[in-house]
Amino acid sequence: MKYVFKPLSFLPAILMMYLIFTFSGQSGESSAELSYKVSCKVVEIQGTLTGQHYDDYTIAVKADAIHYKVRKVAHMTEYFLLAIAVAFPFYVYGLRGFPLVVLTMLICVSFAGLDEYHQSFVAGRGPSKKDVFIDSCGAFIGVIFVRIFCWIFLGLLPGHKKRKA
């Protein structure tokens, strides 16, 4: 049974790549509109949590102030999740330590570069080295998260041989 399910462990990584590619295929206007809606939602939630109920104008002003940061955090989050989705299957197949980090980063950074190149063909979008860097930071945090998670939780399972990380 494991021979059937083990190869399927790469499916989340493929789905995450598809999701990232789909977001990158949106026109500049559509992408900005979506991230602006997210920015507005963040402001609304912040207002609710602090007991302040903002009017539409205040939400718009505050959303404008955080819109750029929301876009960059979205980049980082996408690649954080991609790194996790890429690293776990390699871990399942026995790749550990520094080789896990290198291979995961190679895949994620390459995909980030290809994704930015893809954006050069989309209306209102363009490639950005800064976005590749931000994506790479998110991927690095993701692969480190996987290493720590596997070291702590999988290393403590009964009968699990702890290997050198």
PDB file of C-alpha atoms in Angstrom:
ATOM      1  CA  MET A   1       0.000   0.000   0.000  1.00  0.00           C
ATOM      2  CA  LYS A   2       2.863   2.396   0.757  1.00  0.00           C
ATOM      3  CA  TYR A   3       4.056   2.006  -2.841  1.00  0.00           C
ATOM      4  CA  VAL A   4       0.746   3.504  -3.950  1.00  0.00           C
ATOM      5  CA  PHE A   5       0.570   6.376  -1.454  1.00  0.00           C
ATOM      6  CA  LYS A   6       4.244   7.292  -1.200  1.00  0.00           C
ATOM      7  CA  PRO A   7       4.440   8.794  -4.730  1.00  0.00           C
ATOM      8  CA  LEU A   8       1.218  10.701  -4.015  1.00  0.00           C
ATOM      9  CA  SER A   9       3.107  12.613  -1.310  1.00  0.00           C
ATOM     10  CA  PHE A  10       4.298  14.946  -4.094  1.00  0.00           C
ATOM     11  CA  LEU A  11       0.714  15.888  -5.015  1.00  0.00           C
ATOM     12  CA  PRO A  12       0.476  18.833  -2.542  1.00  0.00           C
ATOM     13  CA  ALA A  13       3.654  20.346  -4.056  1.00  0.00           C
ATOM     14  CA  ILE A  14       2.247  20.040  -7.569  1.00  0.00           C
ATOM     15  CA  LEU A  15      -1.056  21.570  -6.455  1.00  0.00           C
ATOM     16  CA  MET A  16       0.772  24.434  -4.718  1.00  0.00           C
ATOM     17  CA  MET A  17       2.778  25.108  -7.880  1.00  0.00           C
ATOM     18  CA  TYR A  18      -0.437  25.140  -9.879  1.00  0.00           C
ATOM     19  CA  LEU A  19      -1.998  27.597  -7.406  1.00  0.00           C
ATOM     20  CA  ILE A  20       1.029  29.923  -7.566  1.00  0.00           C
ATOM     21  CA  PHE A  21       1.088  29.716 -11.372  1.00  0.00           C
ATOM     22  CA  THR A  22      -2.644  30.533 -11.476  1.00  0.00           C
ATOM     23  CA  PHE A  23      -2.221  33.583  -9.228  1.00  0.00           C
ATOM     24  CA  SER A  24       0.674  34.755 -11.404  1.00  0.00           C
ATOM     25  CA  GLY A  25      -1.479  34.383 -14.496  1.00  0.00           C
ATOM     26  CA  GLN A  26      -3.911  37.021 -13.239  1.00  0.00           C
ATOM     27  CA  SER A  27      -3.663  40.414 -14.880  1.00  0.00           C
ATOM     28  CA  GLY A  28      -2.026  43.155 -12.845  1.00  0.00           C
ATOM     29  CA  GLU A  29      -5.419  44.737 -12.255  1.00  0.00           C
ATOM     30  CA  SER A  30      -7.033  41.490 -11.048  1.00  0.00           C
ATOM     31  CA  SER A  31      -4.086  40.673  -8.802  1.00  0.00           C
ATOM     32  CA  ALA A  32      -4.080  44.149  -7.245  1.00  0.00           C
ATOM     33  CA  GLU A  33      -7.856  44.000  -6.725  1.00  0.00           C
ATOM     34  CA  LEU A  34      -7.621  40.629  -4.964  1.00  0.00           C
ATOM     35  CA  SER A  35      -4.791  41.723  -2.671  1.00  0.00           C
ATOM     36  CA  TYR A  36      -6.631  44.990  -1.927  1.00  0.00           C
ATOM     37  CA  LYS A  37      -9.689  42.978  -0.839  1.00  0.00           C
ATOM     38  CA  VAL A  38      -7.431  40.934   1.427  1.00  0.00           C
ATOM     39  CA  SER A  39      -5.941  44.162   2.825  1.00  0.00           C
ATOM     40  CA  CYS A  40      -9.443  45.468   3.577  1.00  0.00           C
ATOM     41  CA  LYS A  41     -10.338  42.200   5.296  1.00  0.00           C
ATOM     42  CA  VAL A  42      -7.165  42.381   7.418  1.00  0.00           C
ATOM     43  CA  VAL A  43      -8.098  45.919   8.506  1.00  0.00           C
ATOM     44  CA  GLU A  44     -11.678  44.866   9.300  1.00  0.00           C
ATOM     45  CA  ILE A  45     -10.488  41.911  11.387  1.00  0.00           C
ATOM     46  CA  GLN A  46      -7.944  44.092  13.191  1.00  0.00           C
ATOM     47  CA  GLY A  47     -10.703  46.594  13.937  1.00  0.00           C
ATOM     48  CA  THR A  48     -13.005  43.899  15.258  1.00  0.00           C
ATOM     49  CA  LEU A  49     -10.278  42.373  17.436  1.00  0.00           C
ATOM     50  CA  THR A  50      -9.431  45.754  18.955  1.00  0.00           C
ATOM     51  CA  GLY A  51     -13.080  46.714  19.421  1.00  0.00           C
ATOM     52  CA  GLN A  52     -12.901  49.482  16.837  1.00  0.00           C
ATOM     53  CA  HIS A  53     -15.431  49.309  14.044  1.00  0.00           C
ATOM     54  CA  TYR A  54     -14.052  51.313  11.151  1.00  0.00           C
ATOM     55  CA  ASP A  55     -16.183  53.052   8.555  1.00  0.00           C
ATOM     56  CA  ASP A  56     -15.555  52.340   4.850  1.00  0.00           C
ATOM     57  CA  TYR A  57     -13.313  55.379   4.402  1.00  0.00           C
ATOM     58  CA  THR A  58     -11.063  54.423   7.325  1.00  0.00           C
ATOM     59  CA  ILE A  59     -10.867  50.840   6.073  1.00  0.00           C
ATOM     60  CA  ALA A  60      -9.836  52.106   2.641  1.00  0.00           C
ATOM     61  CA  VAL A  61      -7.148  54.412   4.054  1.00  0.00           C
ATOM     62  CA  LYS A  62      -5.723  51.723   6.331  1.00  0.00           C
ATOM     63  CA  ALA A  63      -5.910  49.103   3.547  1.00  0.00           C
ATOM     64  CA  ASP A  64      -3.971  51.422   1.218  1.00  0.00           C
ATOM     65  CA  ALA A  65      -1.288  51.755   3.885  1.00  0.00           C
ATOM     66  CA  ILE A  66      -0.756  47.980   4.190  1.00  0.00           C
ATOM     67  CA  HIS A  67      -1.531  46.871   0.617  1.00  0.00           C
ATOM     68  CA  TYR A  68       2.124  46.552  -0.462  1.00  0.00           C
ATOM     69  CA  LYS A  69       3.044  44.595   2.664  1.00  0.00           C
ATOM     70  CA  VAL A  70       0.078  42.266   2.216  1.00  0.00           C
ATOM     71  CA  ARG A  71       1.241  41.487  -1.342  1.00  0.00           C
ATOM     72  CA  LYS A  72       4.761  40.678  -0.166  1.00  0.00           C
ATOM     73  CA  VAL A  73       3.564  38.587   2.776  1.00  0.00           C
ATOM     74  CA  ALA A  74       1.386  36.669   0.292  1.00  0.00           C
ATOM     75  CA  HIS A  75       4.497  35.942  -1.807  1.00  0.00           C
ATOM     76  CA  MET A  76       6.378  34.747   1.234  1.00  0.00           C
ATOM     77  CA  THR A  77       3.466  32.615   2.445  1.00  0.00           C
ATOM     78  CA  GLU A  78       2.983  30.922  -0.939  1.00  0.00           C
ATOM     79  CA  TYR A  79       6.606  29.855  -1.041  1.00  0.00           C
ATOM     80  CA  PHE A  80       6.662  28.909   2.645  1.00  0.00           C
ATOM     81  CA  LEU A  81       3.822  26.488   1.879  1.00  0.00           C
ATOM     82  CA  LEU A  82       5.505  25.327  -1.336  1.00  0.00           C
ATOM     83  CA  ALA A  83       8.725  24.519   0.534  1.00  0.00           C
ATOM     84  CA  ILE A  84       6.777  22.490   3.082  1.00  0.00           C
ATOM     85  CA  ALA A  85       4.928  20.664   0.302  1.00  0.00           C
ATOM     86  CA  VAL A  86       8.220  19.944  -1.493  1.00  0.00           C
ATOM     87  CA  ALA A  87      10.329  19.029   1.567  1.00  0.00           C
ATOM     88  CA  PHE A  88       7.957  16.576   3.275  1.00  0.00           C
ATOM     89  CA  PRO A  89       7.883  14.068   0.384  1.00  0.00           C
ATOM     90  CA  PHE A  90      11.673  14.166   0.172  1.00  0.00           C
ATOM     91  CA  TYR A  91      11.782  13.539   3.909  1.00  0.00           C
ATOM     92  CA  VAL A  92       9.395  10.594   3.436  1.00  0.00           C
ATOM     93  CA  TYR A  93      11.797   9.198   0.826  1.00  0.00           C
ATOM     94  CA  GLY A  94      14.682   9.472   3.309  1.00  0.00           C
ATOM     95  CA  LEU A  95      16.363  12.723   2.318  1.00  0.00           C
ATOM     96  CA  ARG A  96      17.567  14.500   5.431  1.00  0.00           C
ATOM     97  CA  GLY A  97      19.775  17.331   6.643  1.00  0.00           C
ATOM     98  CA  PHE A  98      21.613  19.701   4.361  1.00  0.00           C
ATOM     99  CA  PRO A  99      20.723  17.823   1.119  1.00  0.00           C
ATOM    100  CA  LEU A 100      17.026  18.267   1.978  1.00  0.00           C
ATOM    101  CA  VAL A 101      17.518  22.016   2.367  1.00  0.00           C
ATOM    102  CA  VAL A 102      19.569  22.326  -0.830  1.00  0.00           C
ATOM    103  CA  LEU A 103      17.216  20.312  -3.048  1.00  0.00           C
ATOM    104  CA  THR A 104      14.070  21.971  -1.676  1.00  0.00           C
ATOM    105  CA  MET A 105      15.581  25.437  -2.083  1.00  0.00           C
ATOM    106  CA  LEU A 106      16.804  24.624  -5.591  1.00  0.00           C
ATOM    107  CA  ILE A 107      13.298  23.596  -6.625  1.00  0.00           C
ATOM    108  CA  CYS A 108      11.554  26.528  -4.912  1.00  0.00           C
ATOM    109  CA  VAL A 109      13.976  29.239  -6.088  1.00  0.00           C
ATOM    110  CA  SER A 110      13.938  27.846  -9.634  1.00  0.00           C
ATOM    111  CA  PHE A 111      10.153  27.846  -9.597  1.00  0.00           C
ATOM    112  CA  ALA A 112      10.132  31.421  -8.247  1.00  0.00           C
ATOM    113  CA  GLY A 113      12.379  32.535 -11.112  1.00  0.00           C
ATOM    114  CA  LEU A 114      10.257  30.733 -13.693  1.00  0.00           C
ATOM    115  CA  ASP A 115       7.123  32.178 -12.154  1.00  0.00           C
ATOM    116  CA  GLU A 116       8.495  35.720 -12.400  1.00  0.00           C
ATOM    117  CA  TYR A 117       9.470  35.041 -16.017  1.00  0.00           C
ATOM    118  CA  HIS A 118       5.913  33.796 -16.610  1.00  0.00           C
ATOM    119  CA  GLN A 119       4.595  37.111 -15.263  1.00  0.00           C
ATOM    120  CA  SER A 120       6.467  38.974 -18.007  1.00  0.00           C
ATOM    121  CA  PHE A 121       3.876  37.583 -20.430  1.00  0.00           C
ATOM    122  CA  VAL A 122       0.858  38.655 -18.345  1.00  0.00           C
ATOM    123  CA  ALA A 123      -0.871  41.998 -18.911  1.00  0.00           C
ATOM    124  CA  GLY A 124       0.024  44.571 -16.264  1.00  0.00           C
ATOM    125  CA  ARG A 125       2.629  42.297 -14.643  1.00  0.00           C
ATOM    126  CA  GLY A 126       6.373  42.013 -14.889  1.00  0.00           C
ATOM    127  CA  PRO A 127       9.267  40.035 -13.463  1.00  0.00           C
ATOM    128  CA  SER A 128      10.858  41.195 -10.231  1.00  0.00           C
ATOM    129  CA  LYS A 129      14.148  40.058  -8.700  1.00  0.00           C
ATOM    130  CA  LYS A 130      12.879  41.431  -5.389  1.00  0.00           C
ATOM    131  CA  ASP A 131       9.906  39.042  -5.522  1.00  0.00           C
ATOM    132  CA  VAL A 132      12.234  36.098  -6.231  1.00  0.00           C
ATOM    133  CA  PHE A 133      14.221  37.098  -3.144  1.00  0.00           C
ATOM    134  CA  ILE A 134      11.054  37.375  -1.033  1.00  0.00           C
ATOM    135  CA  ASP A 135       9.828  34.022  -2.391  1.00  0.00           C
ATOM    136  CA  SER A 136      13.203  32.484  -1.545  1.00  0.00           C
ATOM    137  CA  CYS A 137      13.022  33.793   2.018  1.00  0.00           C
ATOM    138  CA  GLY A 138       9.585  32.224   2.427  1.00  0.00           C
ATOM    139  CA  ALA A 139      10.881  28.929   1.012  1.00  0.00           C
ATOM    140  CA  PHE A 140      13.898  28.976   3.324  1.00  0.00           C
ATOM    141  CA  ILE A 141      11.682  29.519   6.369  1.00  0.00           C
ATOM    142  CA  GLY A 142       9.430  26.688   5.141  1.00  0.00           C
ATOM    143  CA  VAL A 143      12.237  24.163   4.725  1.00  0.00           C
ATOM    144  CA  ILE A 144      13.704  25.076   8.112  1.00  0.00           C
ATOM    145  CA  PHE A 145      10.224  24.605   9.598  1.00  0.00           C
ATOM    146  CA  VAL A 146      10.076  21.109   8.076  1.00  0.00           C
ATOM    147  CA  ARG A 147      13.506  20.228   9.463  1.00  0.00           C
ATOM    148  CA  ILE A 148      12.564  21.408  12.962  1.00  0.00           C
ATOM    149  CA  PHE A 149       9.124  19.767  12.839  1.00  0.00           C
ATOM    150  CA  CYS A 150      10.518  16.417  11.688  1.00  0.00           C
ATOM    151  CA  TRP A 151      13.395  16.551  14.153  1.00  0.00           C
ATOM    152  CA  ILE A 152      11.126  17.307  17.115  1.00  0.00           C
ATOM    153  CA  PHE A 153       7.976  15.331  16.347  1.00  0.00           C
ATOM    154  CA  LEU A 154       9.099  12.462  14.160  1.00  0.00           C
ATOM    155  CA  GLY A 155      12.259  11.983  16.188  1.00  0.00           C
ATOM    156  CA  LEU A 156      10.183  11.437  19.316  1.00  0.00           C
ATOM    157  CA  LEU A 157       7.894   8.754  17.878  1.00  0.00           C
ATOM    158  CA  PRO A 158       8.336   5.333  19.506  1.00  0.00           C
ATOM    159  CA  GLY A 159      10.277   2.951  17.287  1.00  0.00           C
ATOM    160  CA  HIS A 160      11.467   5.765  15.031  1.00  0.00           C
ATOM    161  CA  LYS A 161      15.198   5.687  14.478  1.00  0.00           C
ATOM    162  CA  LYS A 162      16.580   9.153  14.893  1.00  0.00           C
ATOM    163  CA  ARG A 163      19.015   9.847  12.077  1.00  0.00           C
ATOM    164  CA  LYS A 164      21.696  12.453  11.973  1.00  0.00           C
ATOM    165  CA  ALA A 165      20.147  15.754  10.743  1.00  0.00           C
TER     166      ALA A 165
END
